[in-house]
């Protein structure tokens, strides 16, 4: 494959990692060298409590000894079914201390998906968060031959493990830990499955250590800036980016905290007390918080001033971006004065409401509209989109802190290369690429392998990556027009009332769309619009709501190439959920499932 020319961009920086030792070494080494440093922050009773590096290492050791006493050994696979919380990080390092492999299971996975994942990896145990998850996994103990243990966090299972491990000696754990190398398996993570059945990727200690080192090297300034505020993990742990950020924070000696999923307004309150400098979240989080700010302004009757403040923030950030890339002189005097006024009255109070330290929001993925990124930057908080796969051990491209370009996934991280082939597919090369798929013999990879991602993208003149869709999602209409649906879907999904959008039209006369709604946002919209409340199963038939969504579709169509505009749409009465149209690690519904499940709705769009 010829990968030279303007369609390739590389970052030749090499971050060296130890050939011997595993990921848990960073915990014990830090505990020995900097025992009083804050490693983790947890919230109990509405207050923050610091866990120092030595104490965290001791907790990792006590849980590891408990797992060892229960029969967990090196090479064993253990499912972890939980939302982001301290125990996830604790279990990662306890299992890594033994050479065992934590396997993420989506916390809201239905029974069939949980069974498929645990069976696929031949898990010997599963650790769940609450009773609902325990009821999902418990029947599998009799059906899966390999599954021997089920532990439930909120009933004190980890304390039981700590107690059971007391007779063991620390050296019993250390002998496993010290036998690990960079090539030792660390975790198994399933792909998004957007093109079919998910695949199980075997990720090594070296893969994760290298990915964390690359992130820390590229974002050293941001991490140093955030050393006092730390990192808040808000994205699920089935995203490898979350595990990479976790390891980078611990490796870089930055305090780490966690937050389970909550509403945008509740997240704002969490940020106010946790006061992180860096927030790791999914793409819709940045959109949801802005929607919450907008709702507050509507309720307070300040939409006029809010809209003007948004416009000034966007124009100011855009002028700054042009100057950063040598394309202009920056904000003019009038715009700078307007921004300064709004900074005192709007942006600074907003930053204070988010804790006062937040300066970077790192997203697990792409798809945020350029205008939204500019808005956040104008407020004083940078939004960094990222690009990566399970096969690439998380992010291989990320918006750089010094030359951020909104609406792109940035440039390659150290040691990574991106190539766009003749059909616009993205290929990735890098030493952090995964080892092999589990269960597929003969698929071991070498460091020289390129990975075909299945994503459609392009590189701009500065080498910044823009992801515009999936190869398998692109389709042709009956008239032969090629449609790449993702840009249209993202434009419509950015509307505060919309959750999902799926553009269809394969061999049809023109593109159409199926759209699902955020019912809480719709209820608020109806309230401020003075409209009577409707039952949830009747909301999608409201004529005023249809007109509001139609305006979003018309606006999105302005960005569509000729022949690709959406001609009609239908509002669905329910959302897609994990296991039913929505994959475990993606906010985008599985197109094939949607087209099969809603074939009658799609046919009706064209019959009409």
XYZ file of C-alpha atoms in Angstrom, residues 83-372:
290
model
C -20.888 2.910 35.651
C -17.790 5.140 36.043
C -16.822 5.015 39.742
C -13.812 4.539 41.991
C -14.336 0.778 42.132
C -13.810 0.461 38.363
C -10.308 1.946 38.614
C -9.631 -0.117 41.737
C -10.633 -3.345 39.989
C -8.620 -2.517 36.866
C -5.396 -2.286 38.853
C -6.210 -5.159 41.223
C -6.813 -7.490 38.268
C -3.767 -6.143 36.426
C -1.697 -6.875 39.546
C -2.546 -10.562 39.054
C -2.174 -10.584 35.276
C -5.951 -11.110 34.954
C -8.015 -9.323 32.288
C -10.920 -6.982 33.191
C -13.605 -7.088 30.470
C -16.059 -4.152 30.307
C -19.757 -5.049 30.089
C -22.082 -2.046 29.505
C -23.781 -1.216 32.788
C -27.195 -1.118 31.089
C -26.665 -4.145 28.840
C -29.742 -6.380 28.397
C -29.411 -10.020 29.381
C -28.661 -11.320 25.890
C -25.819 -8.830 25.348
C -24.287 -9.487 28.785
C -24.463 -13.238 28.170
C -22.891 -12.905 24.738
C -19.926 -10.842 26.044
C -19.240 -13.076 29.061
C -19.530 -16.226 26.947
C -17.417 -14.767 24.150
C -14.438 -14.127 26.468
C -15.033 -17.213 28.676
C -15.198 -15.052 31.814
C -14.563 -16.840 35.113
C -16.317 -14.125 37.151
C -18.377 -10.971 36.835
C -18.462 -7.978 39.181
C -21.648 -5.903 38.978
C -22.718 -2.654 40.546
C -26.281 -3.156 41.777
C -29.219 -5.528 42.142
C -30.592 -4.955 38.628
C -27.277 -5.974 37.098
C -26.986 -8.924 39.467
C -30.417 -10.139 38.310
C -29.184 -9.859 34.719
C -26.029 -11.906 35.310
C -27.152 -14.397 38.018
C -29.004 -16.759 35.621
C -25.803 -17.077 33.590
C -24.013 -18.878 36.445
C -25.916 -22.033 35.514
C -25.687 -21.529 31.742
C -22.046 -20.507 31.217
C -19.611 -23.273 32.108
C -16.686 -20.893 32.711
C -18.581 -18.425 34.967
C -17.947 -19.304 38.624
C -18.345 -16.079 40.627
C -20.736 -13.132 40.778
C -19.876 -10.218 43.077
C -22.137 -7.200 43.713
C -20.501 -3.911 44.729
C -23.377 -2.252 46.578
C -23.887 -5.248 48.886
C -20.304 -5.062 50.178
C -18.690 -7.649 47.902
C -15.408 -5.730 47.683
C -15.195 -5.546 51.492
C -15.755 -9.301 51.558
C -12.912 -9.748 49.094
C -10.672 -7.498 51.174
C -11.426 -9.618 54.258
C -10.976 -12.920 52.408
C -7.569 -11.831 51.160
C -6.061 -11.002 54.548
C -4.415 -14.433 55.005
C -2.574 -13.978 51.694
C 0.828 -12.336 51.610
C 1.616 -9.269 49.501
C 4.370 -11.294 47.863
C 1.742 -13.693 46.516
C 0.408 -10.822 44.388
C 3.812 -9.339 43.585
C 5.038 -12.600 42.077
C 2.256 -12.364 39.494
C 2.787 -8.642 38.920
C 6.552 -8.928 38.474
C 6.171 -11.676 35.879
C 4.321 -9.391 33.454
C 5.831 -7.735 30.389
C 4.633 -5.156 27.887
C 3.363 -8.041 25.730
C 1.187 -9.540 28.492
C -2.597 -9.346 27.816
C -4.290 -6.600 29.885
C -7.924 -6.395 28.820
C -10.437 -7.496 26.199
C -12.629 -4.785 24.718
C -15.395 -5.299 22.169
C -15.714 -3.143 19.077
C -18.778 -0.962 18.535
C -20.243 -3.535 16.153
C -21.578 -0.859 13.820
C -20.907 -3.117 10.802
C -22.097 -6.399 12.324
C -21.291 -8.600 15.294
C -18.803 -6.919 17.683
C -15.282 -8.348 17.784
C -13.265 -8.900 20.951
C -9.918 -7.062 20.822
C -7.024 -8.274 22.959
C -5.156 -5.255 24.359
C -1.765 -5.657 26.057
C -0.179 -3.856 29.004
C 2.217 -2.276 26.521
C -0.661 -1.050 24.334
C -2.329 0.744 27.235
C 0.940 1.988 28.722
C 2.042 3.380 25.369
C -1.361 5.003 24.721
C -1.254 6.697 28.141
C 2.322 7.867 27.575
C 1.424 9.270 24.156
C -1.521 11.189 25.595
C 0.550 12.490 28.480
C 3.345 13.590 26.128
C 1.002 15.424 23.747
C -1.077 16.995 26.528
C 1.674 17.670 29.040
C 0.807 21.363 29.259
C -2.888 20.651 29.854
C -2.095 18.030 32.498
C 0.320 20.354 34.282
C -2.264 23.114 34.142
C -4.810 20.722 35.645
C -2.592 19.284 38.369
C -4.576 21.034 41.105
C -8.038 20.367 39.676
C -7.418 16.900 38.277
C -9.363 14.798 35.793
C -13.030 13.796 36.090
C -13.996 10.593 34.245
C -17.597 10.831 33.071
C -17.423 8.523 30.031
C -18.153 4.767 30.329
C -15.216 2.415 30.836
C -16.049 0.389 27.724
C -14.491 3.352 25.896
C -10.777 2.624 25.810
C -10.220 6.391 25.855
C -11.525 6.364 29.454
C -8.998 3.714 30.496
C -6.201 5.566 28.657
C -7.096 8.850 30.394
C -7.281 7.035 33.745
C -3.776 5.631 33.256
C -2.385 8.927 31.929
C -3.652 10.771 35.011
C -2.111 8.241 37.396
C 1.107 8.126 35.370
C 1.253 11.935 35.286
C 0.462 12.187 39.017
C -2.813 14.065 38.399
C -5.744 13.517 40.836
C -8.503 11.376 39.363
C -12.229 11.339 40.151
C -15.327 9.655 38.717
C -18.972 10.473 38.088
C -21.841 8.153 37.213
C -24.207 9.273 34.411
C -26.598 12.037 35.430
C -28.608 14.866 33.891
C -26.736 17.876 32.436
C -27.941 20.089 35.292
C -26.811 17.496 37.871
C -23.427 17.259 36.129
C -23.094 21.033 36.460
C -23.578 20.692 40.230
C -21.000 17.887 40.357
C -18.462 20.013 38.496
C -19.086 22.877 40.911
C -17.994 20.728 43.872
C -15.407 18.443 42.200
C -13.727 21.405 40.439
C -11.778 19.381 37.832
C -9.535 20.976 35.219
C -10.184 18.256 32.618
C -13.511 16.504 31.950
C -13.580 13.294 29.909
C -17.032 12.731 28.443
C -18.990 11.461 25.460
C -19.777 13.812 22.601
C -23.373 14.443 23.608
C -22.305 15.734 27.041
C -20.958 19.020 25.651
C -24.215 19.475 23.748
C -26.367 18.553 26.757
C -24.750 21.096 29.079
C -25.291 23.909 26.566
C -28.931 22.803 26.211
C -29.275 22.997 30.016
C -27.838 26.528 30.040
C -30.291 27.468 27.283
C -33.235 26.042 29.244
C -32.241 28.067 32.311
C -32.059 31.222 30.208
C -35.519 30.494 28.759
C -37.038 30.009 32.200
C -35.407 33.230 33.463
C -36.555 35.193 30.407
C -32.965 35.923 29.282
C -32.961 34.251 25.861
C -32.188 37.530 24.064
C -29.005 38.233 26.029
C -28.088 34.537 26.035
C -28.284 34.402 22.244
C -26.096 37.512 21.902
C -23.539 36.093 24.353
C -23.408 32.867 22.315
C -22.884 34.790 19.072
C -20.049 36.882 20.543
C -18.346 33.793 22.034
C -18.446 31.979 18.670
C -17.138 34.926 16.639
C -14.389 35.661 19.198
C -13.176 32.041 19.280
C -13.253 31.821 15.491
C -11.096 34.948 15.196
C -8.659 33.504 17.733
C -8.507 30.224 15.808
C -7.728 32.021 12.537
C -4.867 33.880 14.249
C -3.550 30.640 15.754
C -3.282 29.133 12.286
C -1.786 32.238 10.668
C -4.970 33.184 8.810
C -5.858 36.498 10.466
C -5.033 39.078 13.078
C -7.426 37.880 15.755
C -10.502 39.564 17.260
C -11.018 43.220 16.341
C -11.290 45.955 18.948
C -15.101 46.010 18.957
C -15.420 42.230 19.217
C -12.753 42.092 21.954
C -14.658 44.750 23.930
C -17.937 42.844 23.563
C -16.248 39.627 24.660
C -14.684 41.322 27.667
C -18.094 42.638 28.728
C -19.757 39.231 28.388
C -16.801 37.563 30.088
C -17.447 39.599 33.238
C -21.214 39.143 33.164
C -21.801 35.731 31.545
C -18.741 33.593 30.774
C -16.865 34.024 34.080
C -20.003 33.253 36.170
C -20.597 30.217 33.958
C -17.010 28.985 34.479
C -17.479 29.536 38.217
C -20.691 27.510 38.101
C -18.634 24.674 36.594
C -16.124 24.772 39.428
C -13.853 27.576 38.244
C -10.999 25.296 37.115
C -12.455 23.516 34.080
C -10.397 24.375 30.983
C -10.572 21.239 28.809
C -13.390 18.876 27.814
C -11.945 15.807 26.073
C -14.534 13.833 24.112
C -14.578 10.097 23.361
C -15.228 10.545 19.671
C -16.135 13.055 17.003
C -19.357 14.595 15.749
C -19.606 17.836 17.725
C -20.599 20.722 15.478
C -17.904 23.280 14.843
C -20.119 26.074 16.196
C -20.562 24.254 19.503
